[in-house]
Each structure stands twice: as C-alpha cells, then as structure tokens.
Tab-separated table of C-alpha atoms and ligand atoms in Angstrom:
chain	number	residue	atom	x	y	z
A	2	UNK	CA	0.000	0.000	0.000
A	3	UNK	CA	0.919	3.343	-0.922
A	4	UNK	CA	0.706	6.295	1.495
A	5	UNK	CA	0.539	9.867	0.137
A	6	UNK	CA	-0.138	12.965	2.221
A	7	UNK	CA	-1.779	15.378	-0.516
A	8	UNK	CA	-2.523	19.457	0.007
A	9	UNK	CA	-6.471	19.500	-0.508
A	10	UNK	CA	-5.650	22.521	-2.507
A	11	UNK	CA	-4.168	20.204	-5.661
A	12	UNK	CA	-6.665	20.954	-7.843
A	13	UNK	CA	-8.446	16.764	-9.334
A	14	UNK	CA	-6.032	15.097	-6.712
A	15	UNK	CA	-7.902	11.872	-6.763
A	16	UNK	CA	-8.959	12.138	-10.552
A	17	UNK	CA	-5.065	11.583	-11.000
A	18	UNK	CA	-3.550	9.869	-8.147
A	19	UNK	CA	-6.174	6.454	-7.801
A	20	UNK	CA	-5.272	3.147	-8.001
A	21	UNK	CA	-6.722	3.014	-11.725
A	22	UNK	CA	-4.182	5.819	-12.818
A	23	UNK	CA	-1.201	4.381	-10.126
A	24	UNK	CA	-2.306	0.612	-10.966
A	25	UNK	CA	-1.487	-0.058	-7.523
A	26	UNK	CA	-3.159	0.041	-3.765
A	27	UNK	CA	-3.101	3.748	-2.421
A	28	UNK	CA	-4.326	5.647	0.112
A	29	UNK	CA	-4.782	9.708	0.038
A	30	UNK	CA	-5.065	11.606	3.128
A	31	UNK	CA	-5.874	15.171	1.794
A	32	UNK	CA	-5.190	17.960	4.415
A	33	UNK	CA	-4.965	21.956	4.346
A	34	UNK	CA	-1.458	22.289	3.095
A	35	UNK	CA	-0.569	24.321	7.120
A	36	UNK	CA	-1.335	20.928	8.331
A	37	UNK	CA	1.225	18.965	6.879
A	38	UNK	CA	3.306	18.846	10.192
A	39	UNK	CA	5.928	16.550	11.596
A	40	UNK	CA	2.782	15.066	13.275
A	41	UNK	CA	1.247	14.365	10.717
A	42	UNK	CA	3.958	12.468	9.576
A	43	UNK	CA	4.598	10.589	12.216
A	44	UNK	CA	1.105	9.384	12.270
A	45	UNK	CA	0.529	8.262	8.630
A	46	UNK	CA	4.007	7.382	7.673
A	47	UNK	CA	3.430	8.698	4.408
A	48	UNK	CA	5.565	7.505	1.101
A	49	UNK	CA	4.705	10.319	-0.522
A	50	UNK	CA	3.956	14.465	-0.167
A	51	UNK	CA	1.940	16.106	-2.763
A	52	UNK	CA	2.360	20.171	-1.609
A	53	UNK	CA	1.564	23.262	-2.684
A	54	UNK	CA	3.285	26.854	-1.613
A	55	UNK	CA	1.727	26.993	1.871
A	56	UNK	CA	3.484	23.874	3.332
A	57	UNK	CA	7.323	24.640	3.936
A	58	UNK	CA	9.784	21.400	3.384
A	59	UNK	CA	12.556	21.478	5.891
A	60	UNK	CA	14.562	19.675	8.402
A	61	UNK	CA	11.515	20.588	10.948
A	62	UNK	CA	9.219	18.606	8.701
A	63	UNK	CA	10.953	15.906	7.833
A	64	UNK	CA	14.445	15.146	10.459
A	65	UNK	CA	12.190	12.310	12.473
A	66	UNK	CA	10.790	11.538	9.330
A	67	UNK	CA	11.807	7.574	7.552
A	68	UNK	CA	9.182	6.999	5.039
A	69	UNK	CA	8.924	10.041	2.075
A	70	UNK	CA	10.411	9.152	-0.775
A	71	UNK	CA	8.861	11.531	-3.242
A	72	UNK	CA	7.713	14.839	-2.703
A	73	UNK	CA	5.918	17.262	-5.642
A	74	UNK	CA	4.703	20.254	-5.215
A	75	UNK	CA	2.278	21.775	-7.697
A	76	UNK	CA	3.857	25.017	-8.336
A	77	UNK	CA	6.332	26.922	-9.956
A	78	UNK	CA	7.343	28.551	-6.519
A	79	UNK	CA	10.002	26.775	-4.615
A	80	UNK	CA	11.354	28.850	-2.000
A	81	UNK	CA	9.050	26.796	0.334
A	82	UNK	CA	11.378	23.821	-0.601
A	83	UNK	CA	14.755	23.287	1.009
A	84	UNK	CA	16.111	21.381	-1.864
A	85	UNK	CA	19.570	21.283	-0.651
A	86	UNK	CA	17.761	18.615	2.467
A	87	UNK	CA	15.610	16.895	0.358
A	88	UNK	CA	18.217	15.756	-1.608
A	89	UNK	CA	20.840	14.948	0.785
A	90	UNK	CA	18.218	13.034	2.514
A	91	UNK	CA	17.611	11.258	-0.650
A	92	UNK	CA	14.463	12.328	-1.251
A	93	UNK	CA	13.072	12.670	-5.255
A	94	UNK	CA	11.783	16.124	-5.733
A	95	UNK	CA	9.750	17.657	-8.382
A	96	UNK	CA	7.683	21.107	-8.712
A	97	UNK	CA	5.164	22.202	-11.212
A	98	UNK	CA	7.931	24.226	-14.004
A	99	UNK	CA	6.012	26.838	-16.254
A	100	UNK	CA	2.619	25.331	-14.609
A	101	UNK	CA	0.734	28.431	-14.629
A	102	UNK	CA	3.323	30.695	-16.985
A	103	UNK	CA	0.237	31.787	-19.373
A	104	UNK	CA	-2.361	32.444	-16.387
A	105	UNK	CA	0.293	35.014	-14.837
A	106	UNK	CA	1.272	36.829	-17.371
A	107	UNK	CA	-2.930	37.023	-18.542
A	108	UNK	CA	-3.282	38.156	-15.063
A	109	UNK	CA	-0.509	40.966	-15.391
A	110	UNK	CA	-1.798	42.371	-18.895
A	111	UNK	CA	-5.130	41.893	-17.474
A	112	UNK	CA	-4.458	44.599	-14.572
A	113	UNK	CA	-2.314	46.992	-17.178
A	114	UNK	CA	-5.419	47.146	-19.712
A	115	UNK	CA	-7.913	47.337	-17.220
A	116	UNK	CA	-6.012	50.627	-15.082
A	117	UNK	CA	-4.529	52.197	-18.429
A	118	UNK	CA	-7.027	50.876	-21.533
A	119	UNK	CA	-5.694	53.204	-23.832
A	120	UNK	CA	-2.493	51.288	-24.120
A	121	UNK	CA	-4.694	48.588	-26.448
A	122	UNK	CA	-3.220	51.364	-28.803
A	123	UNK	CA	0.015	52.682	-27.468
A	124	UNK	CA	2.165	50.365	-29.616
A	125	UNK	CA	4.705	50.612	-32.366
A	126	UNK	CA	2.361	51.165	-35.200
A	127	UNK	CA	0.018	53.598	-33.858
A	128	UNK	CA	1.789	55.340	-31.480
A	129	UNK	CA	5.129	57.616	-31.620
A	130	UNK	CA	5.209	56.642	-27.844
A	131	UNK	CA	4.869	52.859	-27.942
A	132	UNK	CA	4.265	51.595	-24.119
A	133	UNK	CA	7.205	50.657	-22.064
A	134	UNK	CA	7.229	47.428	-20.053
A	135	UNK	CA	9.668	46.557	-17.840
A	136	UNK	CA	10.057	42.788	-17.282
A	137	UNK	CA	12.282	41.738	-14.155
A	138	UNK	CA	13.267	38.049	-14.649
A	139	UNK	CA	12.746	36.292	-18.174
A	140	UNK	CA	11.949	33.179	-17.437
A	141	UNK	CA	9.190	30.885	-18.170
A	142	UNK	CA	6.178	33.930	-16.800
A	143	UNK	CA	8.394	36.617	-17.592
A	144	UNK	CA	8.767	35.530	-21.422
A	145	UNK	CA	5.542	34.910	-21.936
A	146	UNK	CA	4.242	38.184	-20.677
A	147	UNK	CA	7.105	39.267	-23.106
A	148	UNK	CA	5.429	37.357	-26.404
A	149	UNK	CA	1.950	39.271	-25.107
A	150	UNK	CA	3.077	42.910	-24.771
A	151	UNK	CA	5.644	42.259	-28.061
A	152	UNK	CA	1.912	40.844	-29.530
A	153	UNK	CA	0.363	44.342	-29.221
A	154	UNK	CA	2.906	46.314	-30.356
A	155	UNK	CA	4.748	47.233	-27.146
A	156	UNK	CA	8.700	47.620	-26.379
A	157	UNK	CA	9.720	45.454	-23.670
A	158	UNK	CA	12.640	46.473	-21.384
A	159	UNK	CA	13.592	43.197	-19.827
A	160	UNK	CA	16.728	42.193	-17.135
A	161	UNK	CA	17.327	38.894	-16.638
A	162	UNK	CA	21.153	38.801	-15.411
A	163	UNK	CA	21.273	34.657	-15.388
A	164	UNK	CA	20.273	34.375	-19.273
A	165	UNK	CA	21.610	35.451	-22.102
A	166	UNK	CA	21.058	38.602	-23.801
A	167	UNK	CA	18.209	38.493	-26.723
A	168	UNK	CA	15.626	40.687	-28.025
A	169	UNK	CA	13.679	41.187	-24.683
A	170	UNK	CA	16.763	40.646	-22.166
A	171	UNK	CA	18.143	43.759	-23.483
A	172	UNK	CA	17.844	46.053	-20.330
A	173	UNK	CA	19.960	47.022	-17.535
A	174	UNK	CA	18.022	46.939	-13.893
A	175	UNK	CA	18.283	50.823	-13.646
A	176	UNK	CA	17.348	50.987	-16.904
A	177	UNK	CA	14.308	49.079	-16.911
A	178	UNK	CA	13.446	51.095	-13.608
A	179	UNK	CA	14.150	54.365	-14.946
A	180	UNK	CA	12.380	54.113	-18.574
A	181	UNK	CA	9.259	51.720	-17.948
A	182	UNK	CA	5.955	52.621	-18.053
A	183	UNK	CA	4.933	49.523	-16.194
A	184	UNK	CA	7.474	47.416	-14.317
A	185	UNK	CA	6.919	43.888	-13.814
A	186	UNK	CA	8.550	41.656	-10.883
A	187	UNK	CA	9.049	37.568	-12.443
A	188	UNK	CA	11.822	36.202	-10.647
A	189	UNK	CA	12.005	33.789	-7.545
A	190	UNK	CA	12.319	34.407	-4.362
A	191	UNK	CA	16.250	34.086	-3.445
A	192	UNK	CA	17.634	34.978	-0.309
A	193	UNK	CA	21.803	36.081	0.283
A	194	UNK	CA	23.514	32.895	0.634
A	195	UNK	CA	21.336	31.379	-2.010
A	196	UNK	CA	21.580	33.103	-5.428
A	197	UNK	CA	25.094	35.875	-6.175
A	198	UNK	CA	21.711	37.979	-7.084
A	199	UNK	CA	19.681	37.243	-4.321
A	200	UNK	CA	15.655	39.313	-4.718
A	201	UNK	CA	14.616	39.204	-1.328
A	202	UNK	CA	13.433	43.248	-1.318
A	203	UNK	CA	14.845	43.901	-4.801
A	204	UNK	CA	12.514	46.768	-4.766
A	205	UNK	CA	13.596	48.732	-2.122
A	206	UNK	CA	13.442	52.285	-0.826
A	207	UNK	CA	16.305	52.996	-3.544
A	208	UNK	CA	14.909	50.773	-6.488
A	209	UNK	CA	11.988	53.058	-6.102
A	210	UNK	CA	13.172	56.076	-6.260
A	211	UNK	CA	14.087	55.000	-9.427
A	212	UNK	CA	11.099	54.796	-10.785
A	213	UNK	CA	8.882	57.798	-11.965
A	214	UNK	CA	5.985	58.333	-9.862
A	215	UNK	CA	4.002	57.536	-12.889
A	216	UNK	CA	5.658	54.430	-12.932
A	217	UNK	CA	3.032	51.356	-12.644
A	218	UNK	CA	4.575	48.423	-10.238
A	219	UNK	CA	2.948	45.091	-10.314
A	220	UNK	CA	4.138	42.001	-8.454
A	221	UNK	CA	3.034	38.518	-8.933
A	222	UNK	CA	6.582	36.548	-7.944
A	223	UNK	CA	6.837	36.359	-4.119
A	224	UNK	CA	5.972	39.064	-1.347
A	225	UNK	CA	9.257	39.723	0.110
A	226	UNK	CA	10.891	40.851	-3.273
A	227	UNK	CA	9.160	43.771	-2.674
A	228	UNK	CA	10.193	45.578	0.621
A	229	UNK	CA	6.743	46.186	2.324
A	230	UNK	CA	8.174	49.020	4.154
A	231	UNK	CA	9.900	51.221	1.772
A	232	UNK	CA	6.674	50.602	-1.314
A	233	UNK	CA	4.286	52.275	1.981
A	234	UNK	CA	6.961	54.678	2.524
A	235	UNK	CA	6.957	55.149	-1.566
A	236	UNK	CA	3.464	55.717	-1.624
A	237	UNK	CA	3.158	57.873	1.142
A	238	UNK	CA	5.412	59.804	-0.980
A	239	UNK	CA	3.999	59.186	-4.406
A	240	UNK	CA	0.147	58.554	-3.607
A	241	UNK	CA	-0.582	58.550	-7.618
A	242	UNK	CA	1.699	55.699	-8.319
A	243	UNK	CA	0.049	52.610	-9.315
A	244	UNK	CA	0.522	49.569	-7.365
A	245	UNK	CA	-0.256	45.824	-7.969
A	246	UNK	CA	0.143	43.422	-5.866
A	247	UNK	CA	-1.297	39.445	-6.109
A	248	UNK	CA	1.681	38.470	-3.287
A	249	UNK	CA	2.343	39.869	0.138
A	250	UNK	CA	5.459	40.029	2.018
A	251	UNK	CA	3.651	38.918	5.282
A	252	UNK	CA	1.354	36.279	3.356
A	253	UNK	CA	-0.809	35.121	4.534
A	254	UNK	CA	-1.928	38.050	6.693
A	255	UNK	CA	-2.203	41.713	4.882
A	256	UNK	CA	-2.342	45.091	6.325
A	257	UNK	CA	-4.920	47.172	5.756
A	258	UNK	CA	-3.164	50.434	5.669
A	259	UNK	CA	-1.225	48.690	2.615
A	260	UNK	CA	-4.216	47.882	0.839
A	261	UNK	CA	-5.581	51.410	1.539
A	262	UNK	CA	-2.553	52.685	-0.644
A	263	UNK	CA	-2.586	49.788	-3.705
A	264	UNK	CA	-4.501	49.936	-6.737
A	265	UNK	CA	-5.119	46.277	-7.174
A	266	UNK	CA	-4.460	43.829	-4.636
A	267	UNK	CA	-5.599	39.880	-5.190
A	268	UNK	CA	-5.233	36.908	-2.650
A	269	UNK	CA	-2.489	35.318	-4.446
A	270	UNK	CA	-4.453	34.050	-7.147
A	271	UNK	CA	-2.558	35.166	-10.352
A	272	UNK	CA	-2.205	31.496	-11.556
A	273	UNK	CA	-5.171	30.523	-10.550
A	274	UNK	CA	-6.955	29.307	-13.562
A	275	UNK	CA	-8.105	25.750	-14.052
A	276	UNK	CA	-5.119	25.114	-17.294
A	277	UNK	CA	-2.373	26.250	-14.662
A	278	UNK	CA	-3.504	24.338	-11.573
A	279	UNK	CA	-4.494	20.671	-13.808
A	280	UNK	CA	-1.149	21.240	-15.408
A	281	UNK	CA	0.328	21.533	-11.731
A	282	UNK	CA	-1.427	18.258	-11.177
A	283	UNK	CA	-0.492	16.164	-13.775
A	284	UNK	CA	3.406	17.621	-13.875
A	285	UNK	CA	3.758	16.368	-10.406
A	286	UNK	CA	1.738	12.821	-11.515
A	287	UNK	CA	4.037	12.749	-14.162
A	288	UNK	CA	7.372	13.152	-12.179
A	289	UNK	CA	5.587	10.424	-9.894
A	290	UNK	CA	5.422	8.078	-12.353
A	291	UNK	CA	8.912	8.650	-13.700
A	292	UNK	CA	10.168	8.329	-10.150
A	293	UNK	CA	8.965	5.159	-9.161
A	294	UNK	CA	9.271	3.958	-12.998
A	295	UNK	CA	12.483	4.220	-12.905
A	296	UNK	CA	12.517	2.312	-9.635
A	297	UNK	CA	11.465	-0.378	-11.474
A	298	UNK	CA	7.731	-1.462	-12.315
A	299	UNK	CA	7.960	-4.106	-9.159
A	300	UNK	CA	7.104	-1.403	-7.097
A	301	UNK	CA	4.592	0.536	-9.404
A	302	UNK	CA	4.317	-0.178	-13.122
A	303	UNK	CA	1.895	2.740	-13.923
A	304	UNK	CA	1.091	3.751	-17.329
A	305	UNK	CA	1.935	7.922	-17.945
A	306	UNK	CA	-1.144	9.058	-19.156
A	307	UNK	CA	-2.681	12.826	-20.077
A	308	UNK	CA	-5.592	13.118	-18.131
A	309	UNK	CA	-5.564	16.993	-18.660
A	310	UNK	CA	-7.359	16.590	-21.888
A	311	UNK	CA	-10.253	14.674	-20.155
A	312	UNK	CA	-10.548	17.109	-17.349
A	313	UNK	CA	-10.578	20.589	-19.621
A	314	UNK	CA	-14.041	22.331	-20.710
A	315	UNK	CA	-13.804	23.046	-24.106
A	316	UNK	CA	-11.972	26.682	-23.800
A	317	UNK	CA	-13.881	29.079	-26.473
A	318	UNK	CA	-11.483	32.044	-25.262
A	319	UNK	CA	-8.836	33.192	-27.562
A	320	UNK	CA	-6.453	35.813	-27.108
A	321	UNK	CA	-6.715	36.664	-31.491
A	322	UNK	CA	-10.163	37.417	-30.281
A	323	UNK	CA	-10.148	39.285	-27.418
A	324	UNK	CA	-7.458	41.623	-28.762
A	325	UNK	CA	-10.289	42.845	-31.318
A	326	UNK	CA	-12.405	43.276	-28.506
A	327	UNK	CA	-11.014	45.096	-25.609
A	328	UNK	CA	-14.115	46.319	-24.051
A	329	UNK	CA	-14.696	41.996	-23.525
A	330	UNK	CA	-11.711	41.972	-20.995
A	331	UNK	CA	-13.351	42.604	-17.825
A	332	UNK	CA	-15.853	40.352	-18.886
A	333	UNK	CA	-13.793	37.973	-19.322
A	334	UNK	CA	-11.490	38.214	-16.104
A	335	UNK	CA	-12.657	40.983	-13.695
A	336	UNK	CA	-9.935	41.827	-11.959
A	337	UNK	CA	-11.254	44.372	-9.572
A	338	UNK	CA	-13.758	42.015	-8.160
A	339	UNK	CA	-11.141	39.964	-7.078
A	340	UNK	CA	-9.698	42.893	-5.740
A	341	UNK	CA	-12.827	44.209	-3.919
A	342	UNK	CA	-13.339	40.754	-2.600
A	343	UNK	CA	-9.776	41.358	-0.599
A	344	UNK	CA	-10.806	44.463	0.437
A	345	UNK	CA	-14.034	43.523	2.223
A	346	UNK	CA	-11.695	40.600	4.075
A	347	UNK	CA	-10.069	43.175	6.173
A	348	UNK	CA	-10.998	42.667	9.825
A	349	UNK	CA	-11.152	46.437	11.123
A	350	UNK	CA	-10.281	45.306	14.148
A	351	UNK	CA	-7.090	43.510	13.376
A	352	UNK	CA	-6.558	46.303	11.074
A	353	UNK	CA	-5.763	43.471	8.923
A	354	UNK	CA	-6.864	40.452	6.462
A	355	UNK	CA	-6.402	37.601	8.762
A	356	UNK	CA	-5.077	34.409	7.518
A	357	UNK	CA	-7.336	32.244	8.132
A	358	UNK	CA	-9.557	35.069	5.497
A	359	UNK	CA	-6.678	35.116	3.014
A	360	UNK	CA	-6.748	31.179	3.206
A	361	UNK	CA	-10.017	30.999	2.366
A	362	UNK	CA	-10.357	33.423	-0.576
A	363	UNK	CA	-7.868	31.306	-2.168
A	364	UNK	CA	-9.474	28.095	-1.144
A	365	UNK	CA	-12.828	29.082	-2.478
A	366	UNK	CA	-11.542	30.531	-5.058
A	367	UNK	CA	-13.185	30.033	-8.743
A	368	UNK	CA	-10.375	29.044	-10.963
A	369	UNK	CA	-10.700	31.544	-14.250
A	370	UNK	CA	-10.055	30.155	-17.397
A	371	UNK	CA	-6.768	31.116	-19.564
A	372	UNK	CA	-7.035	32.684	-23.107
A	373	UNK	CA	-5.838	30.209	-25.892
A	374	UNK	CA	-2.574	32.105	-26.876
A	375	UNK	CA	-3.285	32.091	-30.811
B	17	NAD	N1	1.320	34.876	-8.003
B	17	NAD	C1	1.222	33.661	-8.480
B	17	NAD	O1	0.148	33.044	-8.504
B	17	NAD	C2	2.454	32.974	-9.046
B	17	NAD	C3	2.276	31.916	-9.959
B	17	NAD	C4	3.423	31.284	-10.465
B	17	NAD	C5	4.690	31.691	-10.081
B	17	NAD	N2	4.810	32.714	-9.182
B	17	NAD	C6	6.143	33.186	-8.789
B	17	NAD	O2	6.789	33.713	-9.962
B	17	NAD	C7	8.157	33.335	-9.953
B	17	NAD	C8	8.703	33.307	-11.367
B	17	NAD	O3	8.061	32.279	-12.075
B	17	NAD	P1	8.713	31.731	-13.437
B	17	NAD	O4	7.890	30.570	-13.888
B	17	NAD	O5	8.946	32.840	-14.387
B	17	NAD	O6	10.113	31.188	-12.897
B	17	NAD	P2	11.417	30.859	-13.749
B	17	NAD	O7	12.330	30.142	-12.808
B	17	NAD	O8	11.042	30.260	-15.050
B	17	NAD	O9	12.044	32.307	-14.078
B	17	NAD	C9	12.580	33.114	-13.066
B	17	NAD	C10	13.645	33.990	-13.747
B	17	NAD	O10	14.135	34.930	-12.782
B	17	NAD	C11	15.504	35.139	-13.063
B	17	NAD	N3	16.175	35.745	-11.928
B	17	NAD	C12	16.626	35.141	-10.802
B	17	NAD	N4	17.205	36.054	-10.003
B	17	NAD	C13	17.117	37.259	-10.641
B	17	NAD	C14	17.539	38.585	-10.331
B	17	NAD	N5	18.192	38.857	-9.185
B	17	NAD	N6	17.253	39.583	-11.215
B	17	NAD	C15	16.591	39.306	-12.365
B	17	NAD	N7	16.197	38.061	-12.743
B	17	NAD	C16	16.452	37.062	-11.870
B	17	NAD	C17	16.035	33.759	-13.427
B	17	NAD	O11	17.203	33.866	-14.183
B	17	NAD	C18	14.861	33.191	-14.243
B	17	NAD	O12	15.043	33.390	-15.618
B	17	NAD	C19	8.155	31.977	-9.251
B	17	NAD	O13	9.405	31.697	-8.645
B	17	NAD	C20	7.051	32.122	-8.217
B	17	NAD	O14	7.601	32.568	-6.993
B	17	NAD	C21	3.740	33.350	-8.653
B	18	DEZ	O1	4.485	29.307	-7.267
B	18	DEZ	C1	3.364	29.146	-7.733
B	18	DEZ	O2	3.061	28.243	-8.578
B	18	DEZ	C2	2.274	30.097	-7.378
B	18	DEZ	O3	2.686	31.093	-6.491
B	18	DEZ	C3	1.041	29.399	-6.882
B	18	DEZ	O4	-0.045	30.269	-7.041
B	18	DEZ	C4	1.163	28.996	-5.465
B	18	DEZ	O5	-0.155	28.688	-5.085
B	18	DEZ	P1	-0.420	27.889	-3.724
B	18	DEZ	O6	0.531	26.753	-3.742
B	18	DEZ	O7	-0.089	28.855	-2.632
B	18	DEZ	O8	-1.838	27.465	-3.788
C-alpha cells in the first residue's frame, strides 16, 4: 500500500492519483497544506507528499521523518522547498515548471489594460510613444508576458542577469526602472547565501526612487521581493503611483493600511486558472510516475497518461479574439472584483486580512479560465 499525504488545494487530486491511474493500492489523506506537520507524519508514515506553496519542506518537517520518498509540489514557486535537504536526505523532488506561466502573465496584462485601456493602442504602429514594459526576470512567466506585450505592439525592457542577452533581455536593472511605463517583478524568491543575485526586497526604498511616480509596479513573484516598508513609505510619498500586488510580504496576513494605498491587490491568485492548476497536477503525476518507474515497475508499473485533456471544458477564449475586442476583458477576467473581494476581508479590528480570510479566498476561489494564446 501506498501512502501519500496530498494538500487539498491540488486541484483533481484523486482524478489523478487512484489506483486506476497508479495501478497499484493507495491511500490519500488530503489535508490543508498548514497541516502537513511533523505530526502528521509521524502518524501516517506517508511515502509520498503532494504540496503546494503553503506547506514549507525542511529539516523541521521531515528530520524524524523515515518513510517520504517523493515529494511534488504543484507550483512553480520553490522557496518553500529546502532542496539542498531533500536531496541529501535522498528524497526525489519535483515542482510544477512553467505550470501556470500563461495564467500570470494574462493576469498581469489583465491589470495593465484594465487601469490604463488606452495602451490597447500605445504600440509601435500607432503610437510615436509605444508603451514601455519593464520585465524583471525572463523566465518561463516573464517571457511569456514578453510574447503578449511584443503581440500588441509594445517595447519590452527586460533584465534577466542569469540568461543570455536576446531581443527582450536587453535592459539594464536601472534601466528598466528608470524608462518603464509599467514594471513587472518575475523572478524567484532568493535569499543572500542562495543566489550571487539574491531578490529578497529587490525593490527597495532605492529601487523606487528610481522609478517615476508615474511608474506602474505590479508584483506577482513572491511578497518579500518587494520591501513592504519602503513601497508604503513610496506611496506615502507618491500617492498617484500605481501599485499591484497578487503576493504579500507577510502572506498570509495583509495590512490594511497597505491595501488602503494599492490599486489592485488579489489573494495570491494570479495562476489561478483551471489550465495552470491541472497542469500543476499532472506535472507532479508525471514526475511520480517517472520516479517510481524508474525504480522499477515491481514497485509501481503505472502507465503515464494525459488526463488533462479529459478534465478541460472546451476553452472558447482566444487571445486573437479578445485583442479585437477590448471592451470583452473585464468580462472575461474581472480583476477588480477579485480585488474588492480582498478588500471587504479586512478585519477592522485587526486592522488586517487575517489568515485564516486570506486562506479561504484562495481556497474558495473560482479558478478563471486562460485565453488560448493564438
Ligand atoms: N502569483 C502567483 O500566482 C504565481 C504563480 C506562479 C509563479 N509565481 C512566482 O513567480 C516566480 C517566477 O516564475 P517563473 O515561472 O517565471 O520562474 P522561472 O524560474 O522560469 O524564471 C525566473 C527567472 O528569474 C531570473 N532571476 C533570478 N534572479 C534574478 C535577479 N536577481 N534579477 C533578475 N532576474 C532574476 C532567473 O534567471 C529566471 O530566468 C516563481 O518563482 C514564483 O515565486 C507566482
Ligand atoms: O508558485 C506558484 O506556482 C504560485 O505562487 C502558486 O499560485 C502557489 O499557489 P499555492 O501553492 O499557494 O496554492
């Protein structure tokens, strides 16, 4: 028998991991992800974790732990993840790569066009002053929000200083802040010690002042690349700058006097659509399978199989479309509900969105659809 300890946040768990799909006797004890614990551990001896962001892989976790052998966590986050342990305590490890890479950067143009929806026509063709985005980290999100802003005509100031330079990494940090219209945060969350670059508050008191007050800031990567401190301090200074934010850098609480001061602010929900989260799923089933495949099929001989198609609605949105029709976006993804649904979490006492509220908006969250990028 099979143990695995799943997040009840994996979106289909048990459509994928059954002992139809896993040919092989299982048993799946879902939990909220901040109840994985060393206890929990200890009582179901699990083989396997299935995790999401919330539940934080360490030697607290897993030092009087014998039995894991596999963990995956469904995102492209992994700063929740002490690799370097897993792997000396020869664990397999596998996250969710590129997951949720179109659902972000949908999410990011989503909040540009709806706050400034004049620049459907501030590009290259019709405009003498094409719209500026800066792009911090090129990688699988930051790319493809690249490919959409490149789509409608836009120049793209991007820094990426661990990939080469190419059409869109063509931008030096200070450049990017001084010259953007919109800057755009797309890297991981690396502390000193861990990365020669390391983005824990990138954007700091002196990154900002950088920027032109006009200067739009949205960040979708990980709370604490933005310095929490210095953006109020910012935009006590520049109270007509705009400010996104889908991550917090005391997740999964949020001040109030923050939101008071952002423009948008969502629950963490950029890649929340149902394409990123099933792809999360079945990249982590897939790594499964490979894992214990290559164990040999004595302990699991499990056919790989693509369940994603099965599990989709037919998707009638297409991005070839919805650029001919701008006035459809907030139809299509309202981004400001989301946001006023955040807002009316605070808890006036607590001066705050409690956890426990934050939690919940995600958990009850109604996955969007992506745009079919055509
Ligand atoms: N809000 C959400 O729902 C959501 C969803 C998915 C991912 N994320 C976050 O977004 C992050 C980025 O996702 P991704 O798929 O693009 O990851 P990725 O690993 O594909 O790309 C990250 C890029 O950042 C670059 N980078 C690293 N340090 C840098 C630095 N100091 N300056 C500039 N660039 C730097 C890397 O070279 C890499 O190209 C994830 O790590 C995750 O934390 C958030
Ligand atoms: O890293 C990721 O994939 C994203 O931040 C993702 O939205 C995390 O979501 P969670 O695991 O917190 O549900």
């Amino acid at each position: 028998m099979l143990t695995i300890i799943a997040d009840s946040n994996i979106a289909h768990l048990h459509d994928y991991f059954n002992e139809q799909t896993l040919n092989h006797p299982i048993q799946v004890i879902s939990m909220a992800g901040r109840d994985i614990t060393a206890d929990a551990l200890q009582q179901y001896q699990p083989d396997v974790l299935l995790i999401r962001s919330v539940t934080q892989i360490d030697a607290k976790l897993l030092d009087t732990n014998q039995s894991v052998k596999f963990i995956g966590s469904a995102t492209i986050g992994t700063d929740h993840v002490n690799e370097g342990y897993v792997s000396l305590r020869g664990m397999r490890f596998a996250n969710a790569a590129g997951c949720s890479k179109h659902s972000v950067a949908q999410y990011v143009m989503s909040a540009i066009l709806q706050l400034r929806p004049e620049y459907w026509a501030s590009n290259t063709s019709q405009s003498d002053k094409p719209v500026k985005l800066g792009i911090i980290g090129l990688g699988n999100i930051g790319s493809t929000l690249a490919r959409y802003a490149l789509d409608l005509g836009w120049e793209v100031l991007g820094y990426d200083p661990f990939q080469s330079a190419s059409v869109i990494n063509n931008a030096s940090v200070d450049k990017v802040l001084a010259q953007s219209d919109v800057i755009s945060l797309h890297v991981p969350l690396t502390l000193t010690g861990h990365s020669e670059l390391p983005t824990y508050h990138m954007i700091d008191a002196d990154a900002l002042a950088k920027m032109p007050s006009t200067t739009m800031l949205i960040n979708t990567s990980r709370g604490a690349v933005v310095s929490e401190a210095d953006l109020l301090a910012d935009l006590n200074q520049n109270p007509e700058r705009q400010v996104v934010l889908d991550v917090f850098e005391n997740e999964p609480t949020v001040s109030a006097e923050l939101l008071d001061k952002l423009t948008i602010a969502t629950p963490h929900i950029a890649g929340y659509t149902l394409e990123g989260k099933l792809r999360g799923t079945q990249m982590i089933f897939d790594a499964f399978v490979r894992s214990y495949g290559e164990k040999g099929a004595d302990i699991l001989s499990i056919k790989q199989t693509d369940l994603m198609a099965d599990l989709l609605p037919a998707n009638p949105y297409h991005w070839s479309q919805l650029k001919q029709l701008p006035e459809k976006l907030p139809q299509f993804y309202d981004i400001k509900a989301d946001d006023r649904q955040l807002r009316d979490s605070v808890n006036e006492q607590a001066g705050a969105v409690l956890g426990t509220d934050f939690d919940a908006l995600r958990k009850n969250y109604t996955l969007r659809r992506e745009w079919l990028f055509d």
